[in-house]
């Protein structure tokens, strides 16, 4: 059982157990006579010809019991002790579940069957709802038949309504206009919603004050209320007969098909009278609508009519009579402008109350910061104004809490950017690989250095990756062997961001750039080399992998001699002007001595010229390959460029995958103060520090930072008392509108 089910009382658990048993054994028990013995009065309600499910207070139990009505079930009280061990444990005394049984209430609706109809006149009701050319078309109809002779009928179209609403409207119209207050009348419907609602749930809803089990207001409450009020004056019975829809055979199939045809005509054909909800929702006179709110001095604020009339946005709706007549859902009711929505009538909200109402509905503790559609549904129950959808969307876009919590559409692929070194040793990338298995020489890490132009790689095994060890390897094994590069870059690890390296690079006049934090694509070349080293070492190391530092030079030799697909030659060939002598020549006993002997000076000149040619060719090939890669990559880019001055939210430190962990992973909003490229921006944080961020780590905040600061000041310093007053006002309004009344 689930957690909510564990909290059920014993009576609910018995009903649930019965429902589960019958449902799960339906295939085995199909067509069989089932006998249930129980102490619980709830199950005794299942007795045929003694249906009293409408007397149950709990809608859940009603739903379960209703499902079992179609089975051949006999329920008997338990007279003798059970011989089953489990039955002995759970059996008890006969009792009535008083807390779940409501007082007896008269209901005009009774269940009927096709056999009960006989030769009596029968009303058939049906509804039709479909979307044609993007517009919902809904209508309902009723037809009175005696045999196959039409005695009476009605058709109505419904505006902005669904099928369930229309089915209910058909039943309501039938009771109000066509059926007398005495005698027995037969009504055939193919709607389970109408059948269950009128026969079983209506009395339950009345006893429960029009609330479902979960406390929510019953859907289409206004229609059900009107049906209940009309049925009170009926001294006879209305027998509801449920049939299956769209059947060609059966005693009632012809009448049901005819009602369905009439309903489709009502939905689609012109000149069909429009069914008015006002007759249902306002069947009793309403007092004049007035809205009061106390000022600081306790005096009355104003009448709602005056707020609407003197509002610059709503005033044209009063003055322009043509506009009122053209918009059939806008009406003047008791001098108040109201809007008819699918939830019923809603008062038109003056524009100066919109922002406060939005702040309460969307941002209060009970609001929960809903999305656009949910916020629209909630607001529609309270009120309406002309720019409602646009204002709600704008408010949600500017909500700081939503900006921090909601996973907005993330940039999955930015434009490809590439540094363009023009020769060997122009730019080096460095990074660490680790932690590796501890070797005999106590080595755990590998410091990797890659030349961005030639792809030449150097890697050094080291016991640790401290700042001192990093500086020593770079100076002794890189700078002293190959010279000082023009530029270097690395990630933001502590082994690179430290005082020692900062002083060394300052002394050598060596620019050192750092990659964007938590964005490994910034150092893509060295990251790929790291992966290649780990993969090759795993292939040639022994079982425990502790000899990797001995085999590392062999991996480097292979990587230096391999032809790179971007420059179409090996790193060794770019630096030395010839192919690297391979190990295969030892197997083939090849002689690679030059055929023409040159003096040192001639060889140096020729080699220098040849090396320049080789490196020029490598540069040309690399540029062409890079341009093609960028063109192919950018075709799938969904990059949206930001501009200097934009407000953005930024991924929190350490967050790498906002789609996997979307909650509370954003901070800000912050300001963009510089644009390095289409994908890289300099962000000014609130503490004054500037950080570089990639576009994949940002999302646009549609509100203004200055507007945000002013709003905070405005709320907490200027109108705190007024906000409290308005919150009380809207709380009162919410409970009032749930009752579909427009007065407070």
XYZ file of C-alpha atoms in Angstrom:
744
model
C 0.000 0.000 0.000
C 1.093 3.538 -0.648
C 1.635 6.085 2.117
C -1.805 7.719 1.662
C -3.483 4.291 1.592
C -1.806 3.325 4.882
C -3.636 6.252 6.494
C -7.067 4.918 5.465
C -9.422 3.851 8.223
C -10.522 0.198 8.585
C -13.724 0.786 6.635
C -11.854 2.351 3.707
C -9.306 -0.480 3.743
C -12.084 -3.078 3.597
C -13.646 -1.313 0.608
C -10.252 -1.004 -1.094
C -9.440 -4.672 -0.473
C -12.758 -5.708 -2.002
C -12.186 -3.492 -5.024
C -8.625 -4.808 -5.551
C -9.709 -8.429 -5.231
C -12.537 -8.190 -7.758
C -10.516 -6.115 -10.232
C -7.419 -8.341 -10.198
C -9.401 -11.579 -10.427
C -11.853 -10.232 -13.011
C -10.584 -12.518 -15.796
C -10.809 -15.616 -13.596
C -14.189 -14.707 -12.109
C -15.793 -13.439 -15.320
C -19.429 -14.512 -15.437
C -19.252 -16.218 -12.030
C -21.534 -15.505 -9.120
C -19.494 -13.889 -6.343
C -20.547 -14.017 -2.685
C -18.968 -11.542 -0.253
C -19.453 -11.943 3.492
C -18.552 -8.966 5.675
C -19.410 -7.151 8.901
C -19.227 -3.786 7.156
C -22.400 -1.984 6.192
C -20.471 -0.360 3.311
C -20.328 -3.665 1.453
C -23.948 -4.421 2.235
C -24.814 -1.376 0.116
C -23.827 -3.443 -2.908
C -26.985 -5.515 -2.600
C -28.995 -5.448 -5.801
C -32.237 -3.445 -5.702
C -30.982 -1.740 -2.521
C -28.513 0.721 -4.057
C -27.669 3.456 -1.565
C -24.185 4.483 -2.566
C -25.346 8.076 -2.687
C -25.517 7.940 1.124
C -21.741 7.434 1.478
C -19.752 10.514 2.471
C -16.422 9.315 1.047
C -16.093 9.842 -2.731
C -13.213 7.357 -2.955
C -15.379 4.546 -1.607
C -18.230 5.593 -3.889
C -15.897 5.292 -6.873
C -14.758 1.802 -5.867
C -18.247 0.549 -5.125
C -19.656 1.978 -8.367
C -17.098 0.019 -10.386
C -18.334 -3.213 -8.816
C -21.996 -2.607 -9.680
C -21.529 -4.300 -13.052
C -20.427 -7.580 -11.446
C -22.738 -10.394 -10.370
C -22.139 -9.933 -6.642
C -24.146 -10.965 -3.601
C -23.200 -9.466 -0.233
C -24.218 -11.243 2.957
C -23.595 -10.361 6.593
C -21.069 -12.612 8.312
C -23.037 -14.934 10.633
C -20.472 -17.489 11.786
C -16.795 -17.320 12.718
C -14.359 -17.699 9.867
C -12.427 -20.953 9.616
C -9.551 -19.206 7.836
C -6.694 -18.000 10.026
C -6.599 -14.585 8.340
C -10.356 -14.342 8.611
C -10.171 -14.993 12.358
C -7.665 -12.165 12.729
C -9.651 -9.549 10.819
C -13.231 -10.484 11.670
C -15.180 -8.388 14.108
C -18.703 -7.503 15.087
C -21.399 -6.373 12.710
C -21.384 -2.597 12.566
C -22.395 0.376 10.481
C -19.617 2.729 9.359
C -21.307 5.772 10.885
C -18.496 8.184 10.059
C -18.871 7.359 6.361
C -22.660 7.100 6.048
C -24.501 10.353 5.465
C -28.055 11.054 6.622
C -30.740 9.843 4.291
C -31.614 12.347 1.586
C -34.361 12.275 -0.999
C -33.108 11.870 -4.558
C -35.314 12.212 -7.592
C -32.872 10.176 -9.694
C -33.201 6.408 -9.817
C -31.436 3.767 -11.844
C -33.421 2.343 -14.729
C -32.875 -0.430 -17.257
C -33.946 -0.937 -20.885
C -36.472 -3.499 -19.668
C -38.156 -0.870 -17.471
C -38.791 1.437 -20.421
C -41.374 -0.703 -22.180
C -43.634 1.390 -24.431
C -43.264 4.588 -22.397
C -42.012 7.808 -24.008
C -38.258 8.215 -23.490
C -36.007 11.264 -23.516
C -32.606 10.751 -25.153
C -29.913 13.363 -24.393
C -26.426 13.667 -25.844
C -23.648 16.207 -26.456
C -20.951 16.726 -29.071
C -17.624 18.565 -28.760
C -14.857 18.742 -31.360
C -12.175 21.115 -32.649
C -12.677 22.349 -36.221
C -10.095 24.682 -37.788
C -8.636 25.403 -34.382
C -12.006 26.361 -32.851
C -13.893 24.233 -30.343
C -17.472 23.505 -31.432
C -19.808 22.203 -28.718
C -23.528 21.552 -28.629
C -26.146 19.356 -27.003
C -29.596 18.067 -27.845
C -32.499 16.093 -26.470
C -35.217 14.180 -28.289
C -38.430 12.599 -26.948
C -39.410 9.367 -28.705
C -42.365 7.058 -28.456
C -41.310 4.073 -30.461
C -39.667 5.833 -33.415
C -41.980 8.835 -33.422
C -40.456 12.188 -32.405
C -42.738 13.927 -29.909
C -40.456 16.793 -28.830
C -36.842 17.926 -29.088
C -34.391 20.752 -28.275
C -30.960 21.862 -29.549
C -28.456 24.360 -28.133
C -24.905 25.415 -28.906
C -22.371 26.029 -26.127
C -19.544 28.509 -26.373
C -16.081 27.658 -24.998
C -17.335 24.521 -23.253
C -16.306 20.881 -23.116
C -18.270 17.678 -23.579
C -18.977 17.103 -19.869
C -20.313 20.629 -19.481
C -22.627 20.133 -22.467
C -23.884 16.755 -21.189
C -24.812 18.396 -17.883
C -26.419 21.348 -19.650
C -28.578 18.896 -21.614
C -29.824 17.240 -18.412
C -30.432 20.629 -16.795
C -32.372 21.959 -19.796
C -34.474 18.804 -19.845
C -35.411 19.089 -16.154
C -36.006 22.844 -16.312
C -37.972 23.163 -19.557
C -39.349 19.788 -20.633
C -40.153 17.523 -17.701
C -43.087 18.101 -15.411
C -42.837 17.963 -11.632
C -44.779 14.734 -11.250
C -44.763 11.191 -12.556
C -41.927 8.960 -13.682
C -39.757 9.964 -16.610
C -37.174 7.875 -18.453
C -33.942 9.551 -19.585
C -31.335 7.701 -21.651
C -27.718 8.891 -21.737
C -24.410 7.430 -22.880
C -22.436 9.667 -20.491
C -21.036 7.885 -17.444
C -20.269 11.310 -15.962
C -23.949 12.307 -15.971
C -25.131 8.839 -14.932
C -22.763 8.481 -11.968
C -23.030 12.124 -10.994
C -26.815 12.335 -10.856
C -27.433 8.841 -9.520
C -24.651 8.489 -6.960
C -22.403 11.507 -6.441
C -24.926 14.363 -6.379
C -26.238 13.570 -2.896
C -22.692 12.997 -1.680
C -21.625 16.418 -2.958
C -24.611 18.099 -1.319
C -23.806 16.472 2.035
C -20.135 17.406 1.645
C -20.906 21.070 0.790
C -19.864 20.683 -2.851
C -16.356 19.516 -2.035
C -14.565 16.402 -3.241
C -12.714 14.099 -0.877
C -9.490 16.063 -1.372
C -11.219 19.330 -0.429
C -11.371 20.797 -3.937
C -14.549 22.338 -5.345
C -16.644 20.015 -7.505
C -16.208 20.587 -11.223
C -19.195 22.350 -12.857
C -20.535 23.148 -9.414
C -22.969 25.765 -10.735
C -24.705 23.293 -13.043
C -24.950 20.599 -10.372
C -26.360 23.139 -7.883
C -29.080 24.138 -10.332
C -29.941 20.490 -11.047
C -30.198 19.820 -7.306
C -32.413 22.878 -6.748
C -34.773 21.931 -9.584
C -35.041 18.308 -8.455
C -36.183 19.352 -4.958
C -39.577 20.385 -6.359
C -40.025 17.145 -8.297
C -42.492 14.776 -6.640
C -41.918 11.886 -9.028
C -38.809 10.091 -10.242
C -36.382 10.454 -13.118
C -35.052 7.051 -14.093
C -31.649 7.257 -15.756
C -30.734 4.509 -18.205
C -27.084 4.140 -19.201
C -26.354 2.834 -22.720
C -23.141 2.410 -24.672
C -22.403 5.070 -27.255
C -22.341 4.503 -31.018
C -24.106 1.147 -31.019
C -26.212 0.109 -33.995
C -28.077 -2.683 -32.236
C -30.157 -2.685 -29.091
C -33.600 -1.560 -27.921
C -32.431 2.031 -27.264
C -29.751 2.347 -29.973
C -31.957 4.224 -32.449
C -32.909 6.975 -30.011
C -29.333 7.393 -28.780
C -28.031 7.680 -32.361
C -30.716 10.256 -33.166
C -29.765 12.355 -30.120
C -26.112 12.131 -31.149
C -26.991 13.376 -34.646
C -28.965 16.314 -33.243
C -26.077 17.198 -30.887
C -23.554 17.271 -33.753
C -25.861 19.557 -35.706
C -26.147 21.854 -32.689
C -22.364 22.067 -32.436
C -21.601 22.746 -36.106
C -24.595 24.318 -37.835
C -25.293 28.081 -37.776
C -28.503 29.625 -36.443
C -28.582 27.251 -33.457
C -29.609 29.156 -30.299
C -26.762 29.751 -27.864
C -27.305 28.259 -24.434
C -26.887 30.990 -21.802
C -25.174 30.156 -18.528
C -26.644 33.220 -16.812
C -29.974 31.490 -16.355
C -28.197 28.763 -14.416
C -25.686 30.715 -12.379
C -28.055 33.522 -11.434
C -31.360 31.818 -10.845
C -31.832 33.974 -7.708
C -31.435 37.772 -7.614
C -28.045 39.031 -6.518
C -27.410 42.019 -4.329
C -25.425 44.896 -5.840
C -21.763 44.022 -6.072
C -19.521 46.098 -3.841
C -15.857 45.641 -3.014
C -14.550 47.254 0.126
C -11.043 47.425 1.553
C -10.097 49.334 4.707
C -7.675 52.229 4.472
C -5.178 53.023 7.201
C -7.790 55.114 8.974
C -10.395 52.342 8.740
C -12.684 54.103 6.252
C -14.192 52.336 3.263
C -12.108 52.382 0.124
C -14.546 52.517 -2.783
C -17.115 50.666 -4.801
C -15.793 48.235 -7.405
C -17.860 49.930 -10.093
C -15.963 53.174 -9.566
C -12.609 51.404 -9.737
C -13.575 49.858 -13.071
C -15.119 52.994 -14.563
C -12.243 55.321 -13.686
C -9.603 52.853 -14.833
C -8.007 54.060 -18.083
C -7.755 50.509 -19.423
C -11.308 49.411 -18.588
C -13.139 52.674 -19.287
C -13.458 51.993 -23.065
C -15.239 48.724 -22.283
C -18.037 50.720 -20.611
C -18.193 53.507 -23.184
C -17.967 51.485 -26.383
C -21.350 49.786 -26.645
C -20.378 48.071 -29.906
C -17.432 46.483 -28.199
C -19.670 45.125 -25.452
C -22.156 43.679 -27.911
C -19.430 42.185 -30.042
C -17.875 40.394 -27.090
C -20.633 38.106 -25.913
C -18.631 36.932 -22.892
C -18.409 40.489 -21.486
C -21.554 41.722 -19.786
C -22.759 44.374 -17.369
C -24.256 42.655 -14.352
C -25.609 44.878 -11.551
C -23.543 47.755 -12.952
C -20.377 45.651 -12.698
C -18.374 44.570 -15.721
C -17.990 40.776 -15.601
C -16.402 38.218 -17.880
C -17.892 34.764 -18.455
C -15.200 32.076 -18.519
C -15.236 28.298 -18.404
C -15.048 28.602 -14.609
C -18.098 30.841 -14.459
C -18.453 34.624 -14.066
C -15.378 36.605 -13.070
C -15.148 40.290 -12.195
C -12.967 42.440 -14.441
C -9.978 43.538 -12.365
C -8.900 47.204 -12.443
C -5.356 47.633 -13.739
C -3.952 49.157 -10.539
C -4.782 45.916 -8.667
C -3.260 43.564 -11.231
C 0.339 43.580 -9.954
C -0.629 43.001 -6.341
C -3.049 40.235 -7.322
C -0.361 38.564 -9.435
C 2.141 38.772 -6.582
C -0.341 37.085 -4.270
C -1.570 34.351 -6.639
C 1.889 33.512 -7.996
C 4.273 34.310 -5.164
C 2.435 33.757 -1.884
C 3.098 30.736 0.314
C -0.078 29.091 -0.980
C 0.700 30.097 -4.571
C 3.675 27.832 -5.157
C 5.013 29.839 -8.140
C 2.963 28.004 -10.811
C 3.715 28.032 -14.522
C 1.764 30.087 -17.044
C -1.172 27.736 -17.672
C -1.718 26.860 -14.017
C -1.477 30.516 -13.052
C -3.997 31.341 -15.801
C -6.400 28.710 -14.441
C -6.131 30.062 -10.908
C -6.488 33.656 -11.996
C -9.503 32.845 -14.172
C -11.351 31.754 -11.046
C -10.711 35.149 -9.458
C -11.017 37.626 -12.278
C -10.093 38.742 -15.766
C -8.547 41.738 -17.544
C -7.808 42.360 -21.258
C -4.026 41.702 -21.189
C -4.220 38.844 -18.722
C -2.002 36.238 -20.455
C 0.686 38.750 -21.401
C 0.854 40.247 -17.896
C 1.027 36.843 -16.211
C 3.824 35.706 -18.533
C 5.707 38.940 -17.910
C 5.337 38.540 -14.140
C 6.619 34.943 -14.255
C 9.572 35.995 -16.422
C 10.539 38.593 -13.814
C 10.113 36.311 -10.791
C 13.480 35.832 -9.052
C 12.441 32.587 -7.331
C 11.359 31.004 -10.622
C 14.561 32.183 -12.326
C 16.633 30.403 -9.668
C 14.584 27.208 -9.467
C 13.151 26.468 -12.901
C 15.283 24.670 -15.511
C 14.923 26.938 -18.540
C 15.813 25.785 -22.026
C 19.534 25.244 -21.915
C 22.003 26.019 -24.680
C 23.095 22.574 -25.825
C 25.579 23.693 -28.441
C 27.288 27.039 -28.816
C 29.266 28.320 -31.776
C 32.696 26.703 -32.159
C 35.601 28.950 -31.163
C 39.267 28.214 -31.824
C 42.529 29.873 -30.939
C 44.738 30.321 -33.997
C 48.438 29.673 -33.220
C 50.688 30.533 -36.151
C 53.654 28.322 -35.317
C 55.169 25.778 -32.940
C 55.200 26.701 -29.272
C 52.884 29.701 -29.770
C 50.387 28.361 -27.239
C 50.649 25.514 -24.735
C 47.830 23.834 -22.811
C 48.616 22.056 -19.534
C 46.546 19.771 -17.334
C 46.872 16.895 -14.876
C 45.749 13.280 -15.306
C 45.073 11.419 -12.104
C 44.745 9.787 -9.738
C 46.614 6.788 -11.255
C 47.597 3.579 -9.401
C 50.591 4.127 -7.120
C 53.771 2.921 -8.856
C 57.087 1.687 -7.445
C 58.460 5.214 -7.877
C 55.536 6.596 -5.829
C 54.025 8.322 -8.874
C 50.273 9.044 -8.946
C 49.752 11.898 -11.429
C 50.697 12.858 -14.983
C 51.351 16.466 -15.987
C 50.412 16.811 -19.667
C 51.685 19.653 -21.892
C 50.342 20.031 -25.467
C 51.443 22.398 -28.235
C 48.263 23.741 -29.863
C 49.933 24.145 -33.274
C 51.867 20.907 -33.821
C 49.919 18.717 -31.326
C 53.275 17.733 -29.818
C 52.721 16.225 -26.390
C 54.909 16.018 -23.302
C 53.838 14.089 -20.206
C 55.633 13.710 -16.877
C 54.902 11.282 -14.054
C 54.880 12.934 -10.630
C 54.087 11.840 -7.048
C 51.865 14.876 -6.390
C 50.406 17.890 -8.135
C 51.414 20.707 -5.841
C 52.308 24.181 -7.045
C 56.014 23.535 -6.438
C 56.059 20.245 -8.358
C 54.201 21.847 -11.279
C 56.575 24.815 -11.472
C 59.669 22.575 -11.266
C 58.541 20.320 -14.146
C 57.562 23.219 -16.386
C 60.814 25.137 -15.883
C 63.266 22.223 -15.982
C 61.614 19.883 -18.504
C 59.628 22.224 -20.763
C 61.013 25.770 -20.809
C 64.660 24.691 -20.625
C 64.231 22.109 -23.421
C 61.929 23.877 -25.876
C 62.057 27.513 -24.827
C 59.442 29.841 -23.406
C 56.112 29.770 -25.288
C 54.219 32.892 -26.274
C 51.163 31.957 -24.212
C 49.858 29.207 -21.896
C 46.450 28.231 -20.581
C 45.072 25.772 -18.035
C 42.068 25.135 -15.822
C 41.465 26.841 -12.482
C 42.985 24.119 -10.285
C 45.074 25.093 -7.268
C 48.188 23.607 -8.890
C 48.001 26.344 -11.550
C 46.326 29.218 -9.702
C 48.962 30.011 -7.048
C 51.575 32.557 -6.073
C 54.581 30.495 -7.254
C 53.468 30.197 -10.877
C 52.188 33.766 -10.857
C 55.660 35.057 -9.924
C 57.428 32.776 -12.444
C 55.167 33.775 -15.354
C 55.503 37.442 -14.377
C 59.321 37.134 -14.357
C 59.289 35.330 -17.735
C 56.707 37.774 -19.161
C 54.559 34.760 -20.045
C 50.783 35.380 -20.401
C 48.769 32.636 -18.677
C 45.024 32.319 -19.345
C 42.575 30.216 -17.384
C 39.671 28.189 -18.802
C 36.057 28.886 -17.898
C 35.290 27.078 -14.647
C 33.346 23.820 -15.022
C 33.477 24.052 -18.802
C 36.084 21.492 -19.979
C 35.438 22.338 -23.629
C 37.601 25.431 -23.093
C 40.649 23.147 -22.926
C 39.405 20.618 -25.414
C 42.794 19.737 -26.951
C 44.556 18.798 -23.722
C 41.394 17.052 -22.454
C 41.364 14.828 -25.543
C 45.072 14.058 -25.071
C 44.388 13.097 -21.451
C 41.741 10.633 -22.560
C 44.059 9.199 -25.218
C 46.873 8.669 -22.686
C 44.574 6.890 -20.229
C 43.136 4.662 -22.950
C 46.534 3.628 -24.349
C 48.021 3.002 -20.901
C 45.103 0.753 -19.999
C 45.865 -1.356 -23.091
C 49.542 -2.033 -22.413
C 49.843 -1.962 -18.607
C 49.869 -5.130 -16.518
C 46.905 -6.378 -14.549
C 47.345 -4.058 -11.574
C 48.371 -1.094 -13.752
C 51.238 -0.096 -11.466
C 53.871 0.061 -14.214
C 52.244 2.897 -16.132
C 55.079 5.372 -15.448
C 57.573 2.997 -17.142
C 55.383 2.587 -20.232
C 54.390 6.259 -20.502
C 57.312 7.224 -22.865
C 56.252 4.504 -25.334
C 52.707 5.882 -25.422
C 54.092 9.384 -26.033
C 56.277 8.113 -28.895
C 53.262 6.577 -30.603
C 51.150 9.738 -30.129
C 53.933 11.959 -31.542
C 54.368 9.790 -34.635
C 50.655 9.431 -35.405
C 49.311 11.514 -38.298
C 46.830 14.111 -37.066
C 43.678 14.371 -39.183
C 43.528 18.183 -38.934
C 47.082 18.980 -40.083
C 47.522 15.820 -42.195
C 50.958 15.041 -40.681
C 52.415 13.880 -37.400
C 53.553 16.240 -34.606
C 57.097 14.928 -35.054
C 57.060 15.821 -38.750
C 55.837 19.351 -38.024
C 58.687 20.013 -35.596
C 61.541 18.120 -37.320
C 60.606 18.252 -40.981
C 60.624 14.498 -41.558
C 58.766 11.409 -40.477
C 59.723 9.879 -37.173
C 61.945 6.785 -37.555
C 59.642 3.929 -36.661
C 60.260 0.840 -34.614
C 59.213 -1.335 -37.558
C 62.557 -0.733 -39.332
C 64.259 -2.885 -36.687
C 62.159 -5.841 -37.822
C 62.732 -5.197 -41.542
C 66.456 -4.245 -41.219
C 65.864 -1.163 -43.363
C 68.697 1.284 -44.168
C 67.472 4.853 -43.854
C 70.780 6.617 -44.444
C 70.615 9.573 -46.854
C 71.880 8.898 -50.372
C 73.404 12.357 -50.847
C 75.876 13.663 -48.294
C 75.651 17.360 -47.584
C 77.934 19.573 -45.562
C 76.556 20.970 -42.319
C 75.943 24.469 -43.709
C 74.119 23.245 -46.808
C 72.069 20.799 -44.779
C 71.078 23.503 -42.318
C 69.896 25.850 -45.065
C 67.998 23.123 -46.894
C 66.472 21.764 -43.717
C 65.412 25.228 -42.577
C 63.733 25.885 -45.923
C 62.065 22.508 -45.885
C 60.928 22.929 -42.283
C 59.368 26.291 -43.126
C 57.542 24.664 -46.035
C 56.301 21.799 -43.865
C 55.044 24.096 -41.122
C 53.385 26.416 -43.650
C 51.609 23.438 -45.155
C 50.553 22.283 -41.679
C 49.208 25.754 -40.878
C 47.231 25.920 -44.136
C 45.769 22.436 -43.652
C 44.919 23.170 -40.033
C 43.098 26.411 -40.904
C 41.093 24.764 -43.704
C 40.155 21.849 -41.431
C 39.211 24.210 -38.599
C 36.954 26.293 -40.852
C 35.187 23.181 -42.142
C 34.755 21.802 -38.620
C 33.364 25.128 -37.427
C 30.941 25.311 -40.345
C 29.648 21.776 -39.714
C 29.485 22.292 -35.952
C 27.722 25.645 -36.073
C 24.931 24.265 -38.277
C 23.608 22.441 -35.197
C 24.244 25.319 -32.818
C 21.311 26.798 -30.914
C 23.328 29.768 -29.703
C 21.490 32.908 -28.669
C 23.958 35.721 -28.165
C 23.681 38.034 -25.183
C 24.679 41.683 -25.210
C 26.614 43.877 -22.808
C 24.159 45.173 -20.210
C 21.877 42.107 -20.273
C 20.787 40.579 -16.967
C 21.523 36.856 -16.707
C 21.269 34.084 -14.137
C 24.404 32.004 -13.692
C 24.900 28.351 -12.778
C 26.023 27.963 -9.199
C 29.597 26.878 -8.542
C 29.967 23.155 -9.077
C 26.740 22.667 -11.055
C 27.544 20.839 -14.292
C 24.217 19.435 -15.442
C 21.242 21.732 -14.758
C 18.907 19.338 -16.619
C 19.728 16.449 -14.282
C 19.668 18.569 -11.120
C 17.446 21.522 -12.077
C 16.367 22.691 -8.638
C 18.068 25.679 -7.045
C 21.120 25.551 -9.317
C 20.964 29.177 -10.476
C 22.088 32.395 -8.855
C 21.794 36.040 -9.762
C 20.707 37.951 -11.712
C 24.066 39.487 -12.639
C 25.161 41.957 -15.288
C 27.172 41.246 -18.459
C 29.983 43.827 -18.557
C 32.003 42.502 -21.493
C 31.566 40.184 -24.459
C 34.705 38.212 -25.325
C 33.057 36.265 -28.142
C 29.675 34.909 -29.193
C 29.838 32.284 -26.417
C 32.057 33.812 -23.686
C 31.052 36.713 -21.447
C 32.497 38.622 -18.511
C 29.978 38.666 -15.661
C 30.013 41.186 -12.825
C 28.918 39.529 -9.574
C 27.305 41.275 -6.640
C 30.534 41.078 -4.589
C 32.371 43.106 -7.245
C 34.314 40.186 -8.726
C 34.255 39.591 -12.478
C 34.197 36.033 -13.833
C 34.198 34.603 -17.338
C 31.294 32.319 -18.177
C 30.263 30.338 -21.223
C 26.813 30.819 -22.722
C 25.928 27.251 -21.679
C 26.293 28.380 -18.053
C 23.937 31.347 -18.434
C 20.249 31.985 -19.014
C 18.571 35.288 -19.713
C 16.711 37.033 -16.896
C 13.968 39.092 -18.508
C 13.557 41.454 -15.587
C 15.877 44.336 -14.805
C 18.311 44.297 -11.911
C 17.467 47.912 -11.146
C 13.752 47.121 -11.319
C 14.369 44.248 -8.905
C 16.188 46.487 -6.404
C 13.442 49.119 -6.656
C 10.760 46.458 -6.198
C 12.398 45.130 -3.015
C 12.689 48.676 -1.653
C 9.107 49.426 -2.683
C 7.649 46.359 -0.977
C 9.540 46.422 2.283
C 9.913 50.179 2.843
C 6.972 51.982 1.265
C 3.758 49.983 1.077
C 4.099 47.107 3.529
C 0.793 47.958 5.201
C -0.980 48.287 1.851
C 0.299 44.893 0.708
C -1.047 43.317 3.900
C -4.414 44.974 3.269
C -4.531 43.758 -0.338
C -3.552 40.235 0.678
C -6.491 40.089 3.082
C -8.690 41.478 0.315
C -7.656 38.816 -2.196
C -7.975 36.017 0.353
C -11.564 37.121 0.937
C -12.108 37.374 -2.800
C -10.750 33.858 -3.368
C -13.171 32.221 -0.945
C -16.038 34.312 -2.302
C -15.368 33.441 -5.943
C -15.196 29.734 -5.108
C -18.893 30.088 -4.321
C -19.463 31.691 -7.745
C -20.789 34.912 -6.186
C -19.516 38.362 -7.031
C -20.077 40.141 -3.755
C -18.009 40.380 -0.588
